[in-house]
Coordinates of C-alpha atoms in Angstrom, one line a residue:
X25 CA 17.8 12.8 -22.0
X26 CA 19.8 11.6 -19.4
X27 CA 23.0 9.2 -19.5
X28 CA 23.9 6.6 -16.2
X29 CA 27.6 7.6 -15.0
X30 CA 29.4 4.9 -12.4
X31 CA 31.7 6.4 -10.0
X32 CA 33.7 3.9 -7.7
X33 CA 35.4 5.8 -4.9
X34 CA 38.4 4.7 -4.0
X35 CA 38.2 2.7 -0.3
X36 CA 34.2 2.9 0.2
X37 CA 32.3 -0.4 -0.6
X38 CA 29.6 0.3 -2.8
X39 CA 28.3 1.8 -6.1
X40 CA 27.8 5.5 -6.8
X41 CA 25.5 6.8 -9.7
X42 CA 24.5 10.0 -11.0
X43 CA 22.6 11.1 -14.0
X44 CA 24.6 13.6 -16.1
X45 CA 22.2 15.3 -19.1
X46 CA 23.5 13.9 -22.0
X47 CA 24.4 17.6 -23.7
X48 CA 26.3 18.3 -20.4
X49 CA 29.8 19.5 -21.0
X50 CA 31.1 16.6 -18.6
X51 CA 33.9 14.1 -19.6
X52 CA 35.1 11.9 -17.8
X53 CA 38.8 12.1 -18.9
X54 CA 41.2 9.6 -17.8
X55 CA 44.2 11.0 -15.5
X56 CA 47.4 9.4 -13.8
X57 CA 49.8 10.2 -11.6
X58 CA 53.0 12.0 -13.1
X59 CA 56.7 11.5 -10.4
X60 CA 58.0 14.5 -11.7
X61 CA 54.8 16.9 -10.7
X62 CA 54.0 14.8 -8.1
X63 CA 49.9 14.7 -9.0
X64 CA 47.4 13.7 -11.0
X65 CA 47.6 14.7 -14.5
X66 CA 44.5 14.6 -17.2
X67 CA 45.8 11.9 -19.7
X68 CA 46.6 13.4 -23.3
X69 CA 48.6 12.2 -26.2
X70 CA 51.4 15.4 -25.4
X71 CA 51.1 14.2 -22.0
X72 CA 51.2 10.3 -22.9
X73 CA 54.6 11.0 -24.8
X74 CA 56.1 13.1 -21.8
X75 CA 55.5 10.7 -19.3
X76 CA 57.0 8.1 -21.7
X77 CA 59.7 10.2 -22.0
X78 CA 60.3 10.7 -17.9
X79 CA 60.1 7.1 -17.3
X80 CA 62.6 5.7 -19.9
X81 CA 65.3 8.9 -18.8
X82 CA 65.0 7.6 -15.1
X83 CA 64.6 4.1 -15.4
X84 CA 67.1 3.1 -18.3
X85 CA 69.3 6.4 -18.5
X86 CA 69.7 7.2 -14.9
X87 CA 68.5 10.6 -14.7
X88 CA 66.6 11.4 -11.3
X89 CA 62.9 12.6 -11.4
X90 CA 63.9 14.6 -8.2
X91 CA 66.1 16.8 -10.8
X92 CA 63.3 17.2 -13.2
X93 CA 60.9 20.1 -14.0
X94 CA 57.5 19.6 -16.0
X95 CA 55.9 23.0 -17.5
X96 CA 59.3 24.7 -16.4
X97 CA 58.4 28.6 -16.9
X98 CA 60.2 30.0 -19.2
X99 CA 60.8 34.3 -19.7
X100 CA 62.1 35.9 -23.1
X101 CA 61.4 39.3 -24.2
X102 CA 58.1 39.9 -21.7
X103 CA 56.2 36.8 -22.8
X104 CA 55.9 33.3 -20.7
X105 CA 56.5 30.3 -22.2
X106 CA 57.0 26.4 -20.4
X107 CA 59.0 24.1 -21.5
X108 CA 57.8 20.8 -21.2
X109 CA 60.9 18.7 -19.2
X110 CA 63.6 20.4 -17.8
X111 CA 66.5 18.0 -16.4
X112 CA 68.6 20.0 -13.9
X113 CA 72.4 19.6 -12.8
X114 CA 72.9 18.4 -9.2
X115 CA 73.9 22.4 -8.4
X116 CA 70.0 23.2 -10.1
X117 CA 71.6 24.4 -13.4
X118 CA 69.3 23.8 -16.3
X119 CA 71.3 21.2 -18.5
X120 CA 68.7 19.9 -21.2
X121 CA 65.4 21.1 -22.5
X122 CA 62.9 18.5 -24.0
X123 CA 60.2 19.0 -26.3
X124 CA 57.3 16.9 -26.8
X125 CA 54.6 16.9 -29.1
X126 CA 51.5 14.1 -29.6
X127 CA 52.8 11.4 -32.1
X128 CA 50.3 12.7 -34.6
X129 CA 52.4 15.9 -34.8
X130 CA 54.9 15.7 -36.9
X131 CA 58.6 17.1 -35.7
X132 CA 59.6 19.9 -38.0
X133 CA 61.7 22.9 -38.5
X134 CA 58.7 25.2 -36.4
X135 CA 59.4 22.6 -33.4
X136 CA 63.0 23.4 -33.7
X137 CA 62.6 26.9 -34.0
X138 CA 60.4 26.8 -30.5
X139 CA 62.4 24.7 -28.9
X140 CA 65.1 26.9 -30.0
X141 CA 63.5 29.9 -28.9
X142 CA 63.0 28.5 -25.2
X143 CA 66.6 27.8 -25.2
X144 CA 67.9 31.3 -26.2
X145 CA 66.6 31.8 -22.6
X146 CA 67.4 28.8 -21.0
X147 CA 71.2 28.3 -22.7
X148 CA 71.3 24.8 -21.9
X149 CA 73.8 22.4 -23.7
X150 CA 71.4 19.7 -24.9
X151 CA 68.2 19.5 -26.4
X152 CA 65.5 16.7 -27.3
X153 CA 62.1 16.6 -29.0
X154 CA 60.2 13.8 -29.7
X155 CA 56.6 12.8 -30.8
X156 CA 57.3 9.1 -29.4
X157 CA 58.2 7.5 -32.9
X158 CA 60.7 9.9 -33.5
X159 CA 63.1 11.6 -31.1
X160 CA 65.9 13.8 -31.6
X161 CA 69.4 14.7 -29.2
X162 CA 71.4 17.0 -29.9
X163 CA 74.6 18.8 -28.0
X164 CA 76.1 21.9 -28.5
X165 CA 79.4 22.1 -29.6
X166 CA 81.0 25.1 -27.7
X167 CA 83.7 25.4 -30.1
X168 CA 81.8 26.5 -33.3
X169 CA 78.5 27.1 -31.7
X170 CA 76.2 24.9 -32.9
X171 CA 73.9 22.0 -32.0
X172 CA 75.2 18.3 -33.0
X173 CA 72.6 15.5 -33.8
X174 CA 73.4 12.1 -31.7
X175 CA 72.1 8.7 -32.4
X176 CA 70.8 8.1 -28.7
X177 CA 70.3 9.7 -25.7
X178 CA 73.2 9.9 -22.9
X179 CA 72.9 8.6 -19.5
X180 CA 72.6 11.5 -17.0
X181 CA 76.3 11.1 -15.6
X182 CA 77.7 12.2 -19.1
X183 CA 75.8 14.8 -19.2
X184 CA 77.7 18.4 -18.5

């Protein structure tokens, strides 16, 4: 059995088919383009909630998408990990690590843990994780060493 697929190309009048078998592995996934990565990106709730997250930093908190890092690689004791959005200091100094998860996961201690873990490599001075109902900022407070919770998220000039 075979199923229709439609594909539109972008630019070219007209209608393209072509029959996919019906147990074929193919989905047709929806994708969009993500500022920070400057590409496409396959559409997925994680991905949903990041991009959420990149657009409300640079359009209502002033952070610039040219100082951001998506999948930022990240080395501690021999094993890779990425963090999912780095924001950067104008000198390219890592200053907060953000952690985002699909809203369907719910933000608990093992997403602090890893997002701790990441930063015992990184040693930036702020972290966030959200799900996209709930979000979480916190500083570090050099003094005795550990993280403060805030109610909201700075702007990226009073970030240091």
């Amino acid at each position: 059995m075979y199923e229709l697929i439609k594909i539109v190309k972008k630019g070219i009048m007209g209608k393209f088919y072509i029959f996919v078998p019906v147990s074929s592995n193919l989905i047709m996934r929806a994708t969009f383009f993500d500022p920070v990565r400057k590409k496409r990106v396959v559409l997925t709730p994680e991905e949903d909630v990041r991009q959420q997250l990149i657009r409300m930093l640079s359009e209502h908190k002033g952070y610039p998408v040219s100082l951001m890092s998506c999948e930022f690689s990240i080395s501690l004791n021999g094993n890779k990990y990425r963090g999912d959005l780095v924001i950067h200091g104008r000198d390219g100094t890592p200053l907060l690590l953000a952690e985002c998860k699909a809203p369907s996961v719910k933000i608990g201690k093992d997403v602090f843990d890893q997002i701790l873990t990441y930063n015992s490599s990184l040693g930036v001075k702020h972290i966030l994780l959200t799900n996209g109902p709930e979000t979480y900022f916190a500083s570090l407070n050099e003094a005795s060493g550990k993280y403060e919770y805030k109610t909201e998220i700075p702007c990226y000039n009073e970030l240091s």
